Short mmCIF file of C-alpha atoms and ligand atoms in Angstrom, two decimals:
data_model
loop_
_atom_site.label_atom_id
_atom_site.label_comp_id
_atom_site.label_asym_id
_atom_site.label_seq_id
_atom_site.Cartn_x
_atom_site.Cartn_y
_atom_site.Cartn_z
CA MET A 1 55.07 -29.68 36.62
CA SER A 2 54.32 -33.34 36.11
CA ASN A 3 53.91 -33.68 32.42
CA GLY A 4 54.66 -32.01 29.12
CA THR A 5 51.11 -31.06 28.42
CA ASP A 6 50.87 -28.88 31.52
CA LEU A 7 54.20 -27.40 30.78
CA GLU A 8 52.91 -26.23 27.46
CA LEU A 9 49.69 -24.82 28.88
CA VAL A 10 51.01 -22.86 31.76
CA PRO A 11 52.96 -20.19 29.86
CA SER A 12 49.98 -19.50 27.57
CA LEU A 13 47.55 -18.81 30.43
CA PRO A 14 48.65 -15.32 31.40
CA THR A 15 48.53 -14.12 27.76
CA TRP A 16 45.00 -15.52 27.44
CA ARG A 17 43.99 -13.73 30.68
CA ALA A 18 45.50 -10.50 29.54
CA LYS A 19 43.68 -10.67 26.26
CA TRP A 20 40.39 -11.34 28.04
CA LEU A 21 40.99 -8.42 30.34
CA ARG A 22 41.66 -6.14 27.42
CA VAL A 23 38.43 -7.21 25.70
CA LYS A 24 36.55 -6.67 28.93
CA ILE A 25 37.94 -3.17 29.40
CA LEU A 26 37.12 -2.31 25.82
CA ALA A 27 33.53 -3.55 26.33
CA ILE A 28 33.11 -1.44 29.48
CA PHE A 29 34.49 1.59 27.68
CA LEU A 30 32.17 1.10 24.72
CA ARG A 31 29.18 0.70 26.98
CA ALA A 32 30.07 3.89 28.81
CA LEU A 33 30.41 5.68 25.48
CA VAL A 34 26.95 4.53 24.33
CA LEU A 35 25.43 5.58 27.64
CA ALA A 36 27.10 8.96 27.53
CA GLN A 37 25.76 9.49 24.03
CA ALA A 38 22.28 8.46 25.09
CA VAL A 39 22.37 10.91 28.00
CA ALA A 40 23.68 13.62 25.69
CA GLY A 41 20.96 12.74 23.21
CA LEU A 42 18.31 13.08 25.87
CA ARG A 43 19.69 16.44 26.99
CA ALA A 44 20.29 17.80 23.52
CA GLU A 45 17.34 19.66 22.25
CA VAL A 46 15.50 18.09 19.35
CA THR A 47 15.81 20.63 16.56
CA PHE A 48 14.24 21.14 13.15
CA SER A 49 17.47 21.21 11.18
CA ARG A 50 19.03 18.17 12.81
CA ASP A 51 16.07 15.89 13.59
CA ILE A 52 12.80 16.94 11.99
CA ARG A 53 13.86 18.12 8.56
CA PRO A 54 15.24 14.69 7.52
CA LEU A 55 12.06 13.01 8.70
CA LEU A 56 9.84 15.39 6.70
CA GLU A 57 12.04 14.86 3.66
CA ARG A 58 11.91 11.10 3.90
CA HIS A 59 8.31 10.58 5.03
CA CYS A 60 6.13 13.59 4.28
CA VAL A 61 7.03 15.92 1.39
CA ALA A 62 6.17 13.39 -1.35
CA CYS A 63 2.61 14.61 -0.63
CA HIS A 64 3.13 17.76 1.49
CA ARG A 65 4.54 20.23 -1.01
CA PRO A 66 3.03 22.84 -3.25
CA GLY A 67 0.94 21.32 -6.07
CA GLU A 68 0.52 17.97 -4.29
CA VAL A 69 -2.61 16.36 -2.91
CA ALA A 70 -1.94 17.06 0.80
CA PRO A 71 -3.57 20.27 2.09
CA PHE A 72 -0.36 22.09 3.02
CA SER A 73 3.39 22.10 2.34
CA LEU A 74 5.99 21.00 4.82
CA LEU A 75 9.08 22.08 2.86
CA ARG A 76 10.04 25.03 5.08
CA TYR A 77 10.79 25.40 8.78
CA GLU A 78 7.88 27.86 9.14
CA ASP A 79 5.43 25.34 7.60
CA ALA A 80 6.26 22.75 10.18
CA ALA A 81 6.89 24.95 13.24
CA GLY A 82 3.46 26.52 13.05
CA ARG A 83 1.94 23.08 13.20
CA SER A 84 4.29 21.20 15.48
CA ARG A 85 1.45 20.14 17.83
CA MET A 86 -0.66 18.81 14.97
CA LEU A 87 2.31 16.99 13.39
CA ALA A 88 3.10 15.30 16.73
CA GLU A 89 -0.52 14.28 17.10
CA VAL A 90 -1.03 12.79 13.66
CA VAL A 91 2.19 10.80 13.76
CA ARG A 92 1.50 9.57 17.26
CA GLY A 93 -1.93 8.34 16.18
CA ARG A 94 -0.27 6.92 13.04
CA ARG A 95 -2.70 8.84 10.85
CA MET A 96 0.30 10.15 8.93
CA PRO A 97 2.06 9.10 6.86
CA PRO A 98 -0.96 7.22 5.56
CA TRP A 99 -0.16 3.51 5.80
CA LYS A 100 -2.78 1.16 7.15
CA ALA A 101 -1.06 -2.23 7.49
CA VAL A 102 -0.26 -3.22 11.06
CA PRO A 103 3.30 -4.42 11.32
CA ALA A 104 3.52 -8.22 11.44
CA ALA A 105 5.84 -10.99 10.34
CA VAL A 106 5.40 -10.09 6.65
CA ARG A 107 7.22 -6.98 5.45
CA PHE A 108 5.86 -4.77 2.62
CA HIS A 109 7.56 -3.08 -0.26
CA GLY A 110 7.48 0.72 0.14
CA ALA A 111 5.90 0.69 3.60
CA ARG A 112 5.26 4.24 4.81
CA ARG A 113 5.83 3.82 8.49
CA LEU A 114 7.64 5.78 11.20
CA THR A 115 9.57 4.03 13.97
CA ASP A 116 8.64 4.72 17.58
CA ARG A 117 11.82 6.73 17.93
CA GLU A 118 10.88 8.93 14.95
CA ILE A 119 7.42 9.53 16.46
CA GLY A 120 9.16 10.41 19.73
CA LEU A 121 11.24 13.05 17.96
CA PHE A 122 8.09 14.84 16.64
CA SER A 123 6.65 14.92 20.20
CA ALA A 124 9.95 16.06 21.78
CA TRP A 125 10.32 18.80 19.19
CA ASP A 126 6.82 20.07 19.89
CA ARG A 127 7.37 20.02 23.62
CA ALA A 128 10.62 21.94 23.23
CA GLY A 129 8.71 24.72 21.42
CA ALA A 130 9.66 23.71 17.85
CA PRO A 131 13.28 25.06 17.92
CA LYS A 132 14.96 25.68 14.57
CA GLY A 133 18.54 24.79 15.54
CA GLY A 134 20.45 26.97 13.11
CA GLU A 135 19.84 28.15 9.60
CA THR A 136 18.45 25.58 7.18
CA ASN A 137 17.33 25.60 3.58
CA PRO A 138 13.88 24.54 2.56
CA ILE A 139 13.70 20.85 1.58
CA PRO A 140 14.39 20.63 -2.11
CA GLU A 141 11.28 19.62 -4.08
CA PRO A 142 11.53 16.16 -5.49
CA GLY A 143 12.05 16.80 -9.22
CA ASP A 144 8.98 16.25 -11.38
CA ALA A 145 9.46 12.55 -11.64
CA GLY A 146 8.97 12.05 -15.39
CA TRP A 147 8.67 8.43 -16.47
CA ARG A 148 10.57 6.58 -13.79
CA LEU A 149 11.20 3.48 -15.98
CA GLY A 150 12.26 5.42 -19.04
CA PRO A 151 10.06 6.16 -22.11
CA PRO A 152 6.98 3.86 -22.11
CA ASP A 153 6.20 1.55 -25.05
CA LEU A 154 2.61 2.87 -25.02
CA THR A 155 1.38 6.13 -23.44
CA LEU A 156 -2.33 6.41 -22.78
CA LYS A 157 -3.81 9.84 -22.09
CA LEU A 158 -7.21 11.09 -21.04
CA PRO A 159 -8.93 12.06 -24.27
CA ARG A 160 -9.67 15.50 -22.84
CA PRO A 161 -9.03 17.27 -19.53
CA PHE A 162 -11.45 16.12 -16.84
CA PRO A 163 -13.10 18.94 -14.80
CA VAL A 164 -13.20 18.53 -11.05
CA PRO A 165 -15.44 20.92 -9.08
CA GLY A 166 -13.89 23.01 -6.33
CA GLY A 167 -15.72 21.33 -3.50
CA GLY A 168 -18.07 18.52 -2.58
CA PRO A 169 -17.35 14.86 -2.06
CA ASP A 170 -14.38 13.01 -3.55
CA LEU A 171 -14.91 11.68 -7.10
CA TYR A 172 -14.10 8.24 -8.52
CA GLN A 173 -13.96 8.41 -12.27
CA CYS A 174 -13.10 5.65 -14.75
CA PHE A 175 -11.53 6.49 -18.08
CA ALA A 176 -11.79 3.76 -20.74
CA LEU A 177 -8.73 4.16 -23.00
CA PRO A 178 -8.43 2.20 -26.27
CA THR A 179 -4.96 0.70 -26.82
CA ASP A 180 -5.32 0.20 -30.59
CA LEU A 181 -2.60 -2.43 -30.52
CA PRO A 182 -1.82 -4.25 -33.82
CA GLY A 183 -1.43 -7.61 -32.00
CA ASP A 184 -0.89 -9.17 -28.57
CA ARG A 185 1.39 -7.39 -26.06
CA TYR A 186 2.29 -8.37 -22.53
CA VAL A 187 2.49 -5.63 -19.95
CA ARG A 188 5.40 -6.03 -17.57
CA ALA A 189 5.21 -2.64 -15.86
CA ALA A 190 3.05 0.45 -15.65
CA ASP A 191 3.68 3.99 -14.47
CA PHE A 192 1.37 6.88 -14.01
CA ARG A 193 1.82 10.65 -14.35
CA PRO A 194 -0.90 12.63 -12.60
CA GLY A 195 -1.89 15.61 -14.71
CA ASN A 196 -2.83 17.68 -11.71
CA ARG A 197 -1.27 16.50 -8.46
CA ARG A 198 -3.49 18.74 -6.37
CA LEU A 199 -6.50 16.68 -7.47
CA VAL A 200 -5.25 13.09 -7.97
CA HIS A 201 -5.42 11.23 -4.64
CA HIS A 202 -4.68 7.80 -6.09
CA ALA A 203 -5.28 5.76 -9.27
CA LEU A 204 -5.79 2.10 -10.21
CA PHE A 205 -5.30 0.54 -13.62
CA PHE A 206 -7.22 -2.40 -15.18
CA ALA A 207 -7.13 -4.32 -18.43
CA ASP A 208 -10.47 -5.01 -20.14
CA SER A 209 -10.53 -7.53 -22.95
CA SER A 210 -14.37 -7.73 -22.97
CA GLY A 211 -15.08 -4.25 -24.25
CA ALA A 212 -17.47 -3.69 -21.30
CA SER A 213 -15.68 -0.52 -20.23
CA ARG A 214 -16.15 0.98 -23.67
CA ARG A 215 -19.92 0.51 -23.36
CA LEU A 216 -19.95 1.94 -19.83
CA ALA A 217 -17.95 4.95 -20.92
CA GLY A 218 -20.13 5.72 -23.94
CA GLY A 219 -19.28 8.74 -26.06
CA ALA A 220 -17.75 10.69 -23.17
CA GLY A 221 -15.05 8.03 -22.70
CA ASN A 222 -15.47 8.07 -18.91
CA TYR A 223 -17.99 7.26 -16.18
CA PRO A 224 -18.31 7.59 -12.42
CA CYS A 225 -17.06 4.43 -10.70
CA PHE A 226 -16.99 4.49 -6.92
CA GLY A 227 -15.13 1.43 -5.59
CA LEU A 228 -14.78 -1.09 -8.41
CA PRO A 229 -14.57 -0.24 -12.09
CA GLY A 230 -18.10 -1.52 -12.79
CA PHE A 231 -17.11 -4.51 -15.00
CA LEU A 232 -15.04 -7.61 -14.47
CA PRO A 233 -11.48 -6.65 -15.45
CA SER A 234 -9.40 -9.23 -17.27
CA ALA A 235 -6.51 -8.23 -15.02
CA GLY A 236 -5.24 -5.57 -12.68
CA LEU A 237 -2.30 -3.49 -13.95
CA GLY A 238 -1.19 -1.88 -10.70
CA GLY A 239 -1.84 1.52 -9.19
CA TRP A 240 -0.39 4.80 -8.12
CA SER A 241 -0.42 6.98 -5.05
CA PRO A 242 1.86 9.94 -4.25
CA GLY A 243 5.37 8.77 -3.35
CA ASN A 244 4.83 5.21 -4.66
CA SER A 245 7.27 3.56 -7.04
CA ALA A 246 6.17 2.44 -10.51
CA TYR A 247 4.30 -0.85 -10.73
CA GLU A 248 6.37 -3.80 -11.92
CA MET A 249 4.91 -7.25 -12.32
CA PRO A 250 6.63 -10.31 -10.83
CA PRO A 251 9.52 -11.49 -13.03
CA GLY A 252 8.49 -13.77 -15.85
CA THR A 253 4.84 -12.68 -15.80
CA GLY A 254 2.98 -10.28 -18.00
CA THR A 255 -0.59 -9.24 -18.55
CA ARG A 256 -1.89 -9.84 -22.06
CA LEU A 257 -3.37 -6.97 -23.97
CA GLY A 258 -4.89 -8.26 -27.16
CA ARG A 259 -6.21 -6.54 -30.21
CA GLY A 260 -9.07 -4.26 -29.19
CA ALA A 261 -8.15 -4.40 -25.49
CA MET A 262 -9.07 -1.37 -23.37
CA VAL A 263 -7.18 -0.11 -20.40
CA VAL A 264 -9.19 1.54 -17.66
CA LEU A 265 -7.82 4.23 -15.41
CA GLN A 266 -9.78 4.61 -12.22
CA ILE A 267 -8.87 7.91 -10.63
CA HIS A 268 -9.78 9.10 -7.14
CA TYR A 269 -10.08 12.89 -7.23
CA HIS A 270 -9.94 15.00 -4.12
CA PRO A 271 -11.39 18.49 -4.82
CA SER A 272 -8.73 21.14 -4.16
CA GLY A 273 -10.98 24.05 -3.12
CA ARG A 274 -11.29 25.52 -6.64
CA ALA A 275 -12.55 24.15 -9.89
CA GLU A 276 -9.60 22.58 -11.77
CA GLU A 277 -8.89 20.08 -14.51
CA ASP A 278 -6.82 16.95 -14.75
CA ALA A 279 -5.21 15.24 -17.77
CA SER A 280 -3.31 12.28 -16.37
CA GLU A 281 -1.30 9.72 -18.36
CA LEU A 282 -0.52 6.06 -18.06
CA GLY A 283 2.71 4.59 -19.42
CA LEU A 284 2.82 0.88 -20.26
CA TYR A 285 5.94 -1.22 -20.68
CA PHE A 286 5.77 -4.41 -22.70
CA ALA A 287 7.76 -7.64 -22.19
CA ALA A 288 10.10 -8.59 -25.03
CA SER A 289 8.59 -12.08 -25.21
CA SER A 290 5.47 -13.85 -24.00
CA PRO A 291 5.57 -14.57 -20.23
CA ARG A 292 7.04 -17.70 -18.79
CA GLN A 293 4.34 -17.94 -16.14
CA ARG A 294 0.90 -16.66 -15.21
CA LEU A 295 -0.01 -14.45 -12.32
CA PHE A 296 -3.21 -15.67 -10.68
CA ASP A 297 -5.66 -13.69 -8.60
CA VAL A 298 -6.92 -15.59 -5.61
CA ALA A 299 -10.08 -13.52 -5.09
CA LEU A 300 -11.37 -14.02 -1.60
CA GLY A 301 -14.65 -12.29 -1.08
CA SER A 302 -18.34 -12.59 -0.35
CA ARG A 303 -21.55 -11.17 -1.64
CA GLU A 304 -23.38 -12.45 1.41
CA ILE A 305 -23.30 -9.12 3.15
CA ASP A 306 -26.27 -8.05 5.21
CA ILE A 307 -25.33 -5.80 8.10
CA PRO A 308 -28.12 -4.76 10.51
CA PRO A 309 -28.16 -1.10 11.58
CA GLY A 310 -26.19 -0.61 14.82
CA ALA A 311 -24.09 -3.76 14.44
CA VAL A 312 -20.56 -3.03 15.62
CA ASN A 313 -18.68 -6.22 15.10
CA HIS A 314 -20.26 -7.74 12.02
CA ARG A 315 -17.97 -10.26 10.30
CA VAL A 316 -17.76 -11.53 6.76
CA THR A 317 -15.29 -14.30 5.93
CA ASP A 318 -14.03 -16.39 3.06
CA HIS A 319 -11.31 -18.90 2.40
CA PHE A 320 -9.64 -20.87 -0.30
CA THR A 321 -7.27 -23.86 -0.02
CA LEU A 322 -4.35 -23.77 -2.44
CA PRO A 323 -4.16 -27.02 -4.47
CA VAL A 324 -0.49 -26.43 -5.39
CA ASP A 325 2.65 -24.67 -4.12
CA VAL A 326 2.66 -20.92 -4.96
CA TRP A 327 4.62 -17.75 -4.52
CA ALA A 328 2.37 -14.99 -3.07
CA TRP A 329 3.31 -11.48 -4.23
CA GLU A 330 0.69 -9.04 -3.18
CA ALA A 331 -2.47 -8.59 -1.08
CA ILE A 332 -5.16 -6.15 -2.20
CA PRO A 333 -8.06 -5.41 0.18
CA HIS A 334 -11.30 -3.86 -0.97
CA ALA A 335 -14.36 -2.66 1.00
CA HIS A 336 -16.27 0.59 1.48
CA TYR A 337 -17.09 2.90 4.44
CA VAL A 338 -18.82 0.64 7.01
CA ALA A 339 -15.81 -1.68 6.99
CA ARG A 340 -13.40 -1.11 9.88
CA ALA A 341 -10.85 -3.94 9.81
CA VAL A 342 -9.52 -6.73 7.67
CA ARG A 343 -7.27 -9.67 8.33
CA ALA A 344 -5.78 -12.11 5.83
CA VAL A 345 -4.10 -15.24 7.13
CA ALA A 346 -2.21 -18.13 5.51
CA GLU A 347 -2.78 -21.36 7.43
CA MET A 348 0.02 -23.60 6.24
CA PRO A 349 -0.19 -27.29 7.09
CA GLY A 350 1.72 -27.99 10.31
CA ARG A 351 2.79 -24.37 10.77
CA ARG A 352 1.62 -21.45 12.82
CA PRO A 353 -0.81 -19.17 10.98
CA LEU A 354 0.97 -16.39 9.07
CA VAL A 355 -0.79 -13.00 8.99
CA LEU A 356 -0.44 -11.71 5.44
CA LEU A 357 -2.18 -8.40 6.05
CA GLU A 358 -3.98 -6.78 8.91
CA ILE A 359 -5.66 -3.39 8.91
CA ARG A 360 -7.43 -2.16 12.02
CA ASP A 361 -8.53 1.25 10.84
CA TRP A 362 -9.64 0.70 7.30
CA ASP A 363 -10.02 3.89 5.32
CA PHE A 364 -11.61 3.69 1.89
CA ASN A 365 -9.66 6.77 0.87
CA TRP A 366 -6.32 5.07 1.30
CA GLN A 367 -6.65 2.18 -1.10
CA GLU A 368 -3.38 0.40 -1.36
CA ARG A 369 -1.94 -2.66 -2.98
CA TYR A 370 0.24 -4.31 -0.30
CA ARG A 371 3.17 -5.83 -2.10
CA PHE A 372 5.32 -8.19 -0.02
CA ALA A 373 8.95 -7.15 0.25
CA GLU A 374 9.83 -10.76 -0.75
CA PRO A 375 7.44 -13.23 -2.37
CA LEU A 376 6.11 -15.76 0.18
CA ARG A 377 6.21 -19.46 -0.54
CA LEU A 378 2.92 -21.09 0.40
CA PRO A 379 2.73 -24.88 0.12
CA ALA A 380 -0.18 -26.88 -1.33
CA GLY A 381 -2.87 -27.35 1.29
CA THR A 382 -2.45 -23.78 2.66
CA ARG A 383 -5.75 -22.29 3.58
CA LEU A 384 -5.95 -18.57 2.69
CA ARG A 385 -8.52 -17.00 4.98
CA MET A 386 -9.85 -13.48 5.13
CA GLU A 387 -12.10 -11.73 7.63
CA TRP A 388 -13.65 -8.29 7.28
CA THR A 389 -15.22 -6.54 10.28
CA TYR A 390 -17.88 -3.83 9.87
CA ASP A 391 -19.15 -1.16 12.25
CA ASN A 392 -22.63 -0.12 11.17
CA SER A 393 -23.22 2.01 14.25
CA ALA A 394 -23.44 5.77 14.53
CA ALA A 395 -20.00 5.62 16.30
CA ASN A 396 -18.37 4.86 12.93
CA ALA A 397 -17.61 8.38 11.73
CA ARG A 398 -17.45 7.17 8.09
CA ASN A 399 -20.88 5.53 8.17
CA PRO A 400 -22.62 6.89 5.05
CA ASN A 401 -26.03 6.55 6.72
CA SER A 402 -27.17 8.74 9.59
CA PRO A 403 -29.04 7.20 11.33
CA PRO A 404 -27.50 3.83 10.38
CA LYS A 405 -29.47 1.63 7.94
CA ARG A 406 -29.31 -2.02 6.91
CA VAL A 407 -26.29 -2.37 4.52
CA LEU A 408 -26.16 -4.98 1.77
CA TRP A 409 -23.55 -6.06 -0.76
CA GLY A 410 -23.35 -3.70 -3.79
CA PRO A 411 -21.13 -1.29 -5.71
CA GLY A 412 -22.61 1.98 -4.45
CA THR A 413 -21.17 4.35 -1.84
CA ALA A 414 -23.68 3.23 0.78
CA ASP A 415 -23.32 -0.48 -0.06
CA GLU A 416 -20.57 -2.73 1.16
CA MET A 417 -18.06 -5.16 -0.26
CA ALA A 418 -15.66 -7.69 1.22
CA GLY A 419 -12.73 -8.33 -1.06
CA LEU A 420 -9.22 -9.61 -0.43
CA HIS A 421 -7.11 -10.49 -3.45
CA VAL A 422 -3.88 -12.40 -3.18
CA GLN A 423 -1.75 -12.43 -6.32
CA VAL A 424 0.14 -15.67 -6.74
CA THR A 425 2.32 -17.60 -9.26
CA PRO A 426 2.59 -21.39 -9.13
CA VAL A 427 6.03 -22.57 -8.05
CA GLN A 428 5.90 -25.26 -10.79
CA GLU A 429 4.54 -23.86 -14.06
CA ALA A 430 3.11 -27.35 -14.69
CA ASP A 431 0.69 -26.72 -11.82
CA ALA A 432 -0.92 -23.69 -13.48
CA ALA A 433 -3.82 -25.61 -14.98
CA GLU A 434 -4.73 -27.14 -11.67
CA LEU A 435 -4.66 -23.79 -9.92
CA ALA A 436 -6.72 -22.17 -12.68
CA GLU A 437 -9.32 -24.95 -12.38
CA ALA A 438 -9.62 -24.59 -8.59
CA LEU A 439 -9.92 -20.81 -8.82
CA TRP A 440 -12.55 -21.02 -11.56
CA GLY A 441 -14.58 -23.38 -9.35
CA LYS A 442 -14.35 -20.95 -6.48
CA PHE A 443 -15.27 -18.01 -8.72
CA MET A 444 -18.44 -19.78 -9.96
CA ARG A 445 -19.47 -20.66 -6.42
CA THR A 446 -18.97 -17.05 -5.28
CA VAL A 447 -20.86 -15.31 -8.06
CA GLY A 448 -23.61 -17.93 -8.10
CA GLY A 449 -24.30 -17.39 -11.80
CA GLY A 450 -24.24 -13.57 -11.74
CA PHE A 451 -21.30 -11.33 -12.34
CA PRO A 452 -19.75 -9.07 -9.80
CA GLY A 453 -19.61 -5.40 -10.53
CA ARG A 454 -23.00 -4.47 -11.93
CA ALA A 455 -22.91 -1.14 -13.78
CA PRO A 456 -22.59 1.81 -11.48
CA GLU A 457 -25.72 3.87 -11.04
C1 LIG B 501 0.93 9.67 0.58
C2 LIG B 501 0.66 11.05 0.83
C3 LIG B 501 1.01 11.61 2.19
C4 LIG B 501 2.10 11.48 2.96
C5 LIG B 501 3.36 10.65 2.64
C6 LIG B 501 1.88 12.25 4.15
N1 LIG B 501 0.68 12.90 4.10
FE1 LIG B 501 -0.10 14.09 5.52
N2 LIG B 501 -1.78 14.29 4.41
C7 LIG B 501 -2.00 13.76 3.16
C8 LIG B 501 -3.35 14.10 2.72
C9 LIG B 501 -3.98 13.74 1.39
C10 LIG B 501 -3.94 14.81 3.77
C11 LIG B 501 -5.38 15.38 3.82
C12 LIG B 501 -6.21 14.52 4.71
C13 LIG B 501 -6.48 13.18 4.13
O1 LIG B 501 -6.82 13.04 2.97
O2 LIG B 501 -6.31 12.20 4.92
C14 LIG B 501 -2.93 14.92 4.80
C15 LIG B 501 -3.14 15.58 6.03
C16 LIG B 501 -2.16 15.78 6.97
C17 LIG B 501 -2.36 16.59 8.19
C18 LIG B 501 -3.65 17.23 8.58
C19 LIG B 501 -4.44 16.27 9.39
C20 LIG B 501 -5.89 16.43 9.25
O3 LIG B 501 -6.57 15.75 10.03
O4 LIG B 501 -6.33 17.14 8.34
C21 LIG B 501 -1.17 16.58 8.88
C22 LIG B 501 -0.87 17.25 10.21
C23 LIG B 501 -0.26 15.75 8.06
N3 LIG B 501 -0.87 15.33 6.96
C24 LIG B 501 1.04 15.53 8.45
C25 LIG B 501 1.86 14.61 7.79
C26 LIG B 501 3.20 14.27 8.23
C27 LIG B 501 3.89 14.82 9.47
C28 LIG B 501 3.68 13.37 7.32
C29 LIG B 501 5.01 12.66 7.38
C30 LIG B 501 5.41 12.09 8.62
C31 LIG B 501 2.68 13.18 6.30
N4 LIG B 501 1.63 13.96 6.60
C32 LIG B 501 2.82 12.32 5.21
C33 LIG B 501 -1.13 13.00 2.43
C34 LIG B 501 0.10 12.57 2.89
#
């Protein structure tokens, strides 16, 4: 040894080597363990009690239980075993659970989506002949939810039970409910209790400060309203579908309900096979003080829709450039039956385009508000762009016209729309006026003097 430094290093080397060897052995051992488990997993039969029951409980029974909107229950082994092939098929095709957004960079709150592994379990279980794997209790029914945010500040009920015939097409009915508030209130949250879960497929809520909904509803208090509510709402107040959580507005925001304001409940009814009634309720929760900031609706859309019969890839686009920095909270697509796909993209200056929402198999019956798991910060200069694609051929099974006909913009079942709403709040509250002005300009250009949502026929 020639110097002190080496002398110090040499004795430490073997310990270091020994440590490294120990780590290495441990790693090999762990890897072997993982492999052995994987092999065992492959060999072990996929059973109802171990593998399928938890999946049904987590992803299916919110809708598939007695008294719910889905056509059959999946609470018991027998319910699922008799349909194992069908279950495997619908999950493989991602028809169930219903969730239309294609996975992308942006994650959504409450996404109903199975992993590839979970889909594989349904297939493996079916192939194995739907084994039970020991005794198992039926899945407990989720308790009748009650008001999930506690007692509402204001409960609005249908004035009288609404009759839904046993069969025929789905119904879209709007109920104009007076709030009779003594003064201004700001809604911070809304929750919905379906009166008859067998009938209520989904519901959307709107504020109306113009009184237009009252006129549309007339003495009956309700009117048919396929698609949009038939007037220009002063704001959206959220929506409900089975298994969804209650609607809560972004912190610091609130939707104003003034004196004389109406709230409109738009309910999608799915006939259950026998004539029944529904008496749903909406619960509203008010903010303790007036909101710190405004929630803005960036309404992308176009009324220039003219789709020739037979067209399979007809596109309708729109865009809006944000004048200020914003937080984006939610994307809400809207179109009818000829629409097949929608894509919303944020093109931020100097960045790669960010897909906010993409749906490739649009289904009018699964209207959803796609709330981002985290709000997205979009800088000034971001171009929000949307593109709808329509299939007006006979190959589109949902085409309302057979043979296909020319389709124009309009509110009816056989008309089309192209809407994509992005709900945003300005990052700096001082920017609100500038954003409002830009949005107003866009709105006036879009409607060209008229107002969207002419009265339904
Ligand atoms: C949000 C409610 C909801 C959830 C969650 C849900 N379903 Fe459904 N399901 C329905 C409704 C409603 C129907 C009736 C057809 C329709 O309206 O699309 C249906 C129909 C079905 C059908 C019949 C398919 C057909 O073509 O008629 C199967 C099979 C099915 N669901 C399986 C599942 C499975 C498996 C899960 C969980 C992995 C699941 N569903 C989750 C609401 C739901």
